[in-house]
Every structure is written in structure tokens, then in C-alpha cells.
Amino acid sequence: MIEVIKSVDDLARQKYDLFVPTMGALHAGHQSLIKLAKEKSDQVLVSIFVNPLQFENKDDLAKYPKTLEADLKLAELAGAAAVFAPSYEDIYPGEITKIEAGAIGDLYEGKSRGDHFSGVLTVVKRLFDLTRPAAAIFGEKDFQQLFLIKQMVKQLNLPIEIIAAPIIREVDGLAMSSRNVRLDEAGRKSALIISKALNKDSISDMHEVLATEPGFTLDYLEVIDEETFLPATVNTKNKRAIIAGWVNGVRLLDNKRMGSSL
Ligand code: PAF
């Protein structure tokens, strides 16, 4: 059975090369992150901590799936050496010094979700301090999160390599997410409109596709410059379309690298 590290003191006695932070409810998307880590080292640590600081909505926090036993099995099968499952007090032992996410943290996800990114960066920095890895892996599905974590590591000069892992999709194209289990059958079908839209080559075609699905409520659709996270222009080298919205009240996001057109 995989080693489960429950206290900060036990963690301090260990050293892991590769770190995969998660909030649990692990699925094939997480498994791909762990497998990628395992390709690079045998010393892979996965953390499971549902971070209240990054939930702007108490209901979303309460409904976040908690599946520790299944998570441990999945982490082990994917090749993790250990799982760090800290308590709230381990992560936030006293007064919390929040890390601000800056101007980009207020856009897109940040605009709809208040202090979300400050909560993410605060917990990731704390987890980095506790786990001291050489590298950490984050999925491209949360592309803005990935961008802001890279930015934080650069700004704070942390000696940690940030590795991006590609989005893992269901066979029908839906990006894997721990929230997908909350979709009912009709919602699951409606959610497919997001990846369908992302297969188009221009933002206007994407809008057209999204508008055909009454079960989907759009929050934002934008094409951004991957280097700055600001809206792309025709001259932008690496463009990425980012989409967020709701199906059945469940927030879903997805993104895809775009070609040269806008
Ligand atoms: O992407 C996630 O699961 C979370 O935002 C993270 C990075 C584990 C921080 O809580």
C-alpha cells in the first residue's frame, strides 16, 4: 500500500524530486500528471488537500468530491511513491499571509471567482515550502492557474521547475475534471459544446457553435497570448483560446492552442 504522510514533521524527514499537487477526486487527468512525473523520477509525491481559500463559493467547496481511499489507489497505480494528505492546521497553522495574484489574477477566472488565484498561489507556495521538490507538474486545463504559478515561481525566485502537462479528454472530447461527476446525463451532453467550439479556427465561429447549445451559459471566451495572458493580436506567436461557463450550475473550463487566425 502506498505511503500516506499525514504530518508536516513526517514530511520534513523525506525528500521527493517530483511533486503533483491535487485536491483529490483523482481521475485519468491527474493520473497522467503522476505518470509524467514517474517518467522523470521514482520519487514522486502527490498531495491531496481541498483548499478552502480558493473556493469563492461555499456550496462548491461543500460539494467538492472527497474520495481518499480511491485516490490512494489511483495515485499508487500511476506510480506515486507517497501521498501527502495534510490537515487544514498543517497548511494554515496561524495567521495566513496571502500571496496576491496581480493584474492577470483579476482577469477571466479571477473576474468571476474573486480571490480564487490568491487562494491557489497561497496554498501552492505553502505546499512548495513543505515539500521542497525539484519540479512540480500542473495540468494545462487550468491554463491561467499554470501561468500564474509560473509567474509566482519567477517572481519569488523559487528553485522549482514548473512542468506543464497536456489536457486529458474523454473519448468524446470533454476535458477531464473532478467536477464532471456533478453533471446529469443531459448536462454531460451539453458540456460537449465546449470542446466542439474549441475545434473551430476563429473566435467568431466558436461563439456561433456555443450559441447553439441552450444548456451552456458562457462566462468568457477569449484568445490570449500564452506569454502574457493578455488578449492575442494577429501578431501573437502562441495563441490559446480559453473558455469558461456553466452547465447544470457546474463551472467548466477548457482551452486549446490556436493556429494563426483569430
Ligand atoms: O489544480 C488544482 O487542483 C488546485 O488548484 C491546486 C493546484 C492543487 C491548488 O489547490
Short mmCIF file of C-alpha atoms and ligand atoms in Angstrom, two decimals:
data_model
loop_
_atom_site.label_atom_id
_atom_site.label_comp_id
_atom_site.label_asym_id
_atom_site.label_seq_id
_atom_site.Cartn_x
_atom_site.Cartn_y
_atom_site.Cartn_z
CA MET A 1 0.00 0.00 0.00
CA ILE A 2 1.22 3.48 -0.82
CA GLU A 3 2.77 5.55 1.98
CA VAL A 4 0.43 8.21 3.33
CA ILE A 5 2.18 11.13 5.01
CA LYS A 6 -0.18 12.85 7.37
CA SER A 7 2.02 15.25 9.32
CA VAL A 8 4.37 18.06 8.39
CA ASP A 9 7.05 16.55 10.69
CA ASP A 10 6.98 13.23 8.81
CA LEU A 11 7.18 15.10 5.51
CA ALA A 12 10.21 17.08 6.68
CA ARG A 13 12.16 13.81 7.05
CA GLN A 14 11.62 12.89 3.39
CA LYS A 15 12.80 14.23 0.05
CA TYR A 16 10.90 13.91 -3.22
CA ASP A 17 12.03 15.09 -6.66
CA LEU A 18 8.69 15.47 -8.36
CA PHE A 19 5.56 16.93 -6.82
CA VAL A 20 1.98 16.72 -8.11
CA PRO A 21 -0.37 18.89 -6.03
CA THR A 22 -4.07 17.98 -6.22
CA MET A 23 -7.33 18.49 -4.39
CA GLY A 24 -8.17 14.78 -4.64
CA ALA A 25 -11.11 13.26 -6.54
CA LEU A 26 -8.40 11.94 -8.80
CA HIS A 27 -9.22 10.92 -12.37
CA ALA A 28 -7.29 9.95 -15.51
CA GLY A 29 -6.20 13.58 -15.94
CA HIS A 30 -4.39 13.52 -12.58
CA GLN A 31 -3.12 10.05 -13.34
CA SER A 32 -1.43 11.42 -16.48
CA LEU A 33 0.35 14.07 -14.36
CA ILE A 34 1.59 11.41 -11.94
CA LYS A 35 2.71 9.15 -14.82
CA LEU A 36 4.61 12.03 -16.38
CA ALA A 37 6.31 12.67 -13.03
CA LYS A 38 7.15 8.97 -12.66
CA GLU A 39 8.84 9.01 -16.10
CA LYS A 40 11.25 11.57 -14.67
CA SER A 41 11.84 10.12 -11.20
CA ASP A 42 10.82 7.33 -8.81
CA GLN A 43 10.47 9.90 -6.04
CA VAL A 44 7.01 11.25 -6.85
CA LEU A 45 4.91 12.88 -4.14
CA VAL A 46 1.20 13.64 -4.65
CA SER A 47 -0.61 15.97 -2.26
CA ILE A 48 -4.33 15.87 -1.59
CA PHE A 49 -5.71 18.97 0.09
CA VAL A 50 -9.03 20.66 -0.64
CA ASN A 51 -8.00 24.28 -0.18
CA PRO A 52 -10.88 26.38 1.21
CA LEU A 53 -9.04 29.60 0.31
CA GLN A 54 -9.56 29.09 -3.41
CA PHE A 55 -13.33 28.50 -3.29
CA GLU A 56 -15.31 31.69 -3.70
CA ASN A 57 -18.49 29.67 -3.35
CA LYS A 58 -19.17 27.70 -0.11
CA ASP A 59 -21.56 25.39 -1.92
CA ASP A 60 -18.87 24.48 -4.47
CA LEU A 61 -16.47 23.72 -1.58
CA ALA A 62 -19.08 21.61 0.24
CA LYS A 63 -19.88 19.67 -2.96
CA TYR A 64 -16.25 19.05 -3.89
CA PRO A 65 -15.96 15.23 -4.10
CA LYS A 66 -13.91 13.56 -1.35
CA THR A 67 -12.68 10.10 -2.32
CA LEU A 68 -9.45 9.50 -0.35
CA GLU A 69 -9.37 5.67 -0.50
CA ALA A 70 -9.91 5.61 -4.28
CA ASP A 71 -7.41 8.46 -4.68
CA LEU A 72 -4.71 6.50 -2.84
CA LYS A 73 -5.21 3.51 -5.15
CA LEU A 74 -5.15 5.67 -8.26
CA ALA A 75 -2.02 7.55 -7.14
CA GLU A 76 -0.26 4.26 -6.40
CA LEU A 77 -1.24 2.72 -9.75
CA ALA A 78 0.00 5.80 -11.59
CA GLY A 79 3.39 5.47 -9.88
CA ALA A 80 3.40 7.85 -6.90
CA ALA A 81 5.80 6.94 -4.09
CA ALA A 82 3.75 8.69 -1.42
CA VAL A 83 0.69 10.85 -0.81
CA PHE A 84 0.77 13.87 1.50
CA ALA A 85 -2.70 14.38 2.96
CA PRO A 86 -2.33 17.29 5.38
CA SER A 87 -4.91 18.78 7.72
CA TYR A 88 -6.09 22.39 7.50
CA GLU A 89 -3.88 23.21 10.52
CA ASP A 90 -0.81 21.75 8.80
CA ILE A 91 -1.29 24.04 5.85
CA TYR A 92 -2.53 27.11 7.70
CA PRO A 93 -1.07 26.88 11.23
CA GLY A 94 -1.56 30.55 12.11
CA GLU A 95 -2.41 33.81 10.51
CA ILE A 96 -2.45 33.37 6.73
CA THR A 97 -0.10 35.53 4.67
CA LYS A 98 -1.82 35.61 1.33
CA ILE A 99 0.05 35.76 -1.96
CA GLU A 100 -1.53 38.23 -4.35
CA ALA A 101 -2.06 37.09 -7.93
CA GLY A 102 -1.58 40.53 -9.51
CA ALA A 103 -3.34 42.04 -12.52
CA ILE A 104 -3.64 38.81 -14.54
CA GLY A 105 -5.16 37.14 -11.48
CA ASP A 106 -8.10 39.54 -11.74
CA LEU A 107 -8.96 38.56 -15.32
CA TYR A 108 -11.11 35.69 -16.65
CA GLU A 109 -11.32 33.09 -13.83
CA GLY A 110 -10.24 35.79 -11.38
CA LYS A 111 -13.00 38.16 -12.53
CA SER A 112 -15.69 35.56 -11.89
CA ARG A 113 -14.14 33.96 -8.83
CA GLY A 114 -12.90 36.81 -6.63
CA ASP A 115 -9.80 35.83 -4.65
CA HIS A 116 -9.54 32.41 -6.29
CA PHE A 117 -5.99 32.78 -7.62
CA SER A 118 -4.69 34.38 -4.46
CA GLY A 119 -6.01 31.26 -2.68
CA VAL A 120 -4.34 28.96 -5.22
CA LEU A 121 -0.96 30.72 -5.05
CA THR A 122 -1.06 30.87 -1.26
CA VAL A 123 -1.59 27.11 -0.93
CA VAL A 124 0.86 26.21 -3.73
CA LYS A 125 3.61 28.34 -2.12
CA ARG A 126 2.92 26.71 1.26
CA LEU A 127 2.97 23.23 -0.32
CA PHE A 128 6.24 24.06 -2.12
CA ASP A 129 7.78 25.22 1.19
CA LEU A 130 6.75 22.00 2.89
CA THR A 131 7.61 19.55 0.10
CA ARG A 132 10.75 21.23 -1.37
CA PRO A 133 10.60 19.45 -4.74
CA ALA A 134 12.97 19.93 -7.67
CA ALA A 135 9.99 20.09 -10.03
CA ALA A 136 6.20 20.26 -9.87
CA ILE A 137 3.64 19.28 -12.50
CA PHE A 138 0.43 21.17 -13.30
CA GLY A 139 -2.17 20.46 -15.99
CA GLU A 140 -2.78 22.80 -18.90
CA LYS A 141 -6.52 22.50 -18.32
CA ASP A 142 -6.24 25.26 -15.72
CA PHE A 143 -4.16 27.36 -18.06
CA GLN A 144 -4.47 30.63 -16.16
CA GLN A 145 -3.51 28.85 -12.93
CA LEU A 146 -0.47 27.37 -14.67
CA PHE A 147 0.51 30.82 -15.98
CA LEU A 148 0.19 32.43 -12.53
CA ILE A 149 2.13 29.66 -10.78
CA LYS A 150 4.97 30.05 -13.30
CA GLN A 151 4.84 33.81 -12.73
CA MET A 152 4.99 33.36 -8.92
CA VAL A 153 7.94 30.97 -9.14
CA LYS A 154 9.80 33.50 -11.30
CA GLN A 155 8.93 36.49 -9.13
CA LEU A 156 9.85 34.74 -5.86
CA ASN A 157 12.87 33.10 -7.47
CA LEU A 158 11.85 29.65 -6.22
CA PRO A 159 14.25 26.81 -7.19
CA ILE A 160 11.44 24.69 -8.64
CA GLU A 161 10.89 23.73 -12.26
CA ILE A 162 7.24 24.01 -13.33
CA ILE A 163 6.28 21.32 -15.85
CA ALA A 164 3.08 21.69 -17.90
CA ALA A 165 1.09 18.57 -18.79
CA PRO A 166 -1.44 18.40 -21.65
CA ILE A 167 -5.21 18.26 -21.12
CA ILE A 168 -6.65 14.75 -20.96
CA ARG A 169 -10.04 14.34 -22.62
CA GLU A 170 -12.83 11.78 -22.52
CA VAL A 171 -13.23 9.93 -25.86
CA ASP A 172 -15.99 12.37 -26.87
CA GLY A 173 -13.74 15.38 -26.26
CA LEU A 174 -14.86 16.61 -22.82
CA ALA A 175 -11.86 17.82 -20.80
CA MET A 176 -11.48 15.70 -17.67
CA SER A 177 -12.40 17.48 -14.45
CA SER A 178 -13.32 16.42 -10.92
CA ARG A 179 -16.49 18.48 -11.41
CA ASN A 180 -17.76 16.38 -14.37
CA VAL A 181 -19.33 13.84 -11.98
CA ARG A 182 -21.81 16.55 -10.97
CA LEU A 183 -23.27 16.77 -14.49
CA ASP A 184 -26.51 14.89 -15.14
CA GLU A 185 -26.95 12.97 -18.41
CA ALA A 186 -28.33 15.95 -20.35
CA GLY A 187 -25.69 18.25 -18.85
CA ARG A 188 -22.94 15.84 -19.83
CA LYS A 189 -24.16 16.14 -23.46
CA SER A 190 -24.46 19.93 -23.27
CA ALA A 191 -20.89 20.18 -21.92
CA LEU A 192 -19.55 18.72 -25.18
CA ILE A 193 -20.26 22.04 -26.88
CA ILE A 194 -17.11 23.48 -25.26
CA SER A 195 -14.62 21.14 -26.94
CA LYS A 196 -16.65 21.33 -30.17
CA ALA A 197 -16.28 25.11 -30.16
CA LEU A 198 -12.55 24.83 -29.47
CA ASN A 199 -12.15 22.78 -32.65
CA LYS A 200 -13.04 25.85 -34.73
CA ASP A 201 -10.36 28.12 -36.13
CA SER A 202 -11.76 31.54 -35.27
CA ILE A 203 -13.30 33.16 -32.22
CA SER A 204 -16.46 34.14 -34.16
CA ASP A 205 -17.00 30.52 -35.25
CA MET A 206 -16.50 29.43 -31.64
CA HIS A 207 -19.17 31.89 -30.46
CA GLU A 208 -21.50 30.58 -33.15
CA VAL A 209 -21.06 26.98 -32.01
CA LEU A 210 -21.50 27.83 -28.31
CA ALA A 211 -24.73 29.73 -29.05
CA THR A 212 -26.32 26.54 -30.44
CA GLU A 213 -26.37 24.89 -27.00
CA PRO A 214 -29.06 26.29 -24.66
CA GLY A 215 -27.78 24.15 -21.77
CA PHE A 216 -24.47 26.03 -21.72
CA THR A 217 -24.10 29.52 -20.22
CA LEU A 218 -20.96 31.27 -21.37
CA ASP A 219 -18.84 33.20 -18.88
CA TYR A 220 -15.97 34.11 -21.21
CA LEU A 221 -14.38 33.15 -24.50
CA GLU A 222 -11.10 34.83 -25.37
CA VAL A 223 -7.99 34.19 -27.39
CA ILE A 224 -4.98 35.07 -25.31
CA ASP A 225 -1.25 35.39 -25.84
CA GLU A 226 0.32 32.46 -23.95
CA GLU A 227 3.32 34.59 -22.98
CA THR A 228 1.36 37.45 -21.36
CA PHE A 229 -2.17 36.10 -20.87
CA LEU A 230 -3.45 39.31 -22.46
CA PRO A 231 -5.78 39.23 -25.49
CA ALA A 232 -3.90 38.00 -28.56
CA THR A 233 -3.38 40.13 -31.63
CA VAL A 234 -2.75 38.94 -35.19
CA ASN A 235 0.98 39.21 -34.43
CA THR A 236 0.85 36.97 -31.35
CA LYS A 237 3.04 33.91 -31.83
CA ASN A 238 1.40 31.45 -29.44
CA LYS A 239 -2.35 31.95 -29.20
CA ARG A 240 -4.71 29.99 -26.99
CA ALA A 241 -8.49 30.04 -26.89
CA ILE A 242 -9.86 29.87 -23.34
CA ILE A 243 -13.50 29.17 -22.49
CA ALA A 244 -15.43 29.03 -19.22
CA GLY A 245 -19.10 28.67 -18.49
CA TRP A 246 -21.73 26.67 -16.64
CA VAL A 247 -23.76 23.56 -17.33
CA ASN A 248 -26.26 22.46 -14.65
CA GLY A 249 -24.72 25.14 -12.42
CA VAL A 250 -21.34 23.36 -12.68
CA ARG A 251 -18.46 25.58 -13.75
CA LEU A 252 -16.45 24.09 -16.62
CA LEU A 253 -13.33 25.36 -18.33
CA ASP A 254 -11.27 24.30 -21.29
CA ASN A 255 -8.68 25.72 -23.67
CA LYS A 256 -6.77 24.89 -26.83
CA ARG A 257 -3.70 26.18 -28.70
CA MET A 258 -4.84 28.04 -31.82
CA GLY A 259 -3.39 28.42 -35.27
CA SER A 260 -2.54 31.77 -36.83
CA SER A 261 -6.08 33.16 -37.33
CA LEU A 262 -8.12 34.97 -34.68
O1 PAF B 1 -5.44 22.50 -9.68
C1 PAF B 1 -5.73 22.13 -8.52
O2 PAF B 1 -6.16 21.01 -8.25
C2 PAF B 1 -5.54 23.12 -7.38
O3 PAF B 1 -5.83 24.42 -7.78
C3 PAF B 1 -4.15 23.04 -6.72
C4 PAF B 1 -3.06 23.43 -7.71
C5 PAF B 1 -3.90 21.64 -6.22
C6 PAF B 1 -4.08 24.00 -5.54
O4 PAF B 1 -5.04 23.71 -4.58
#
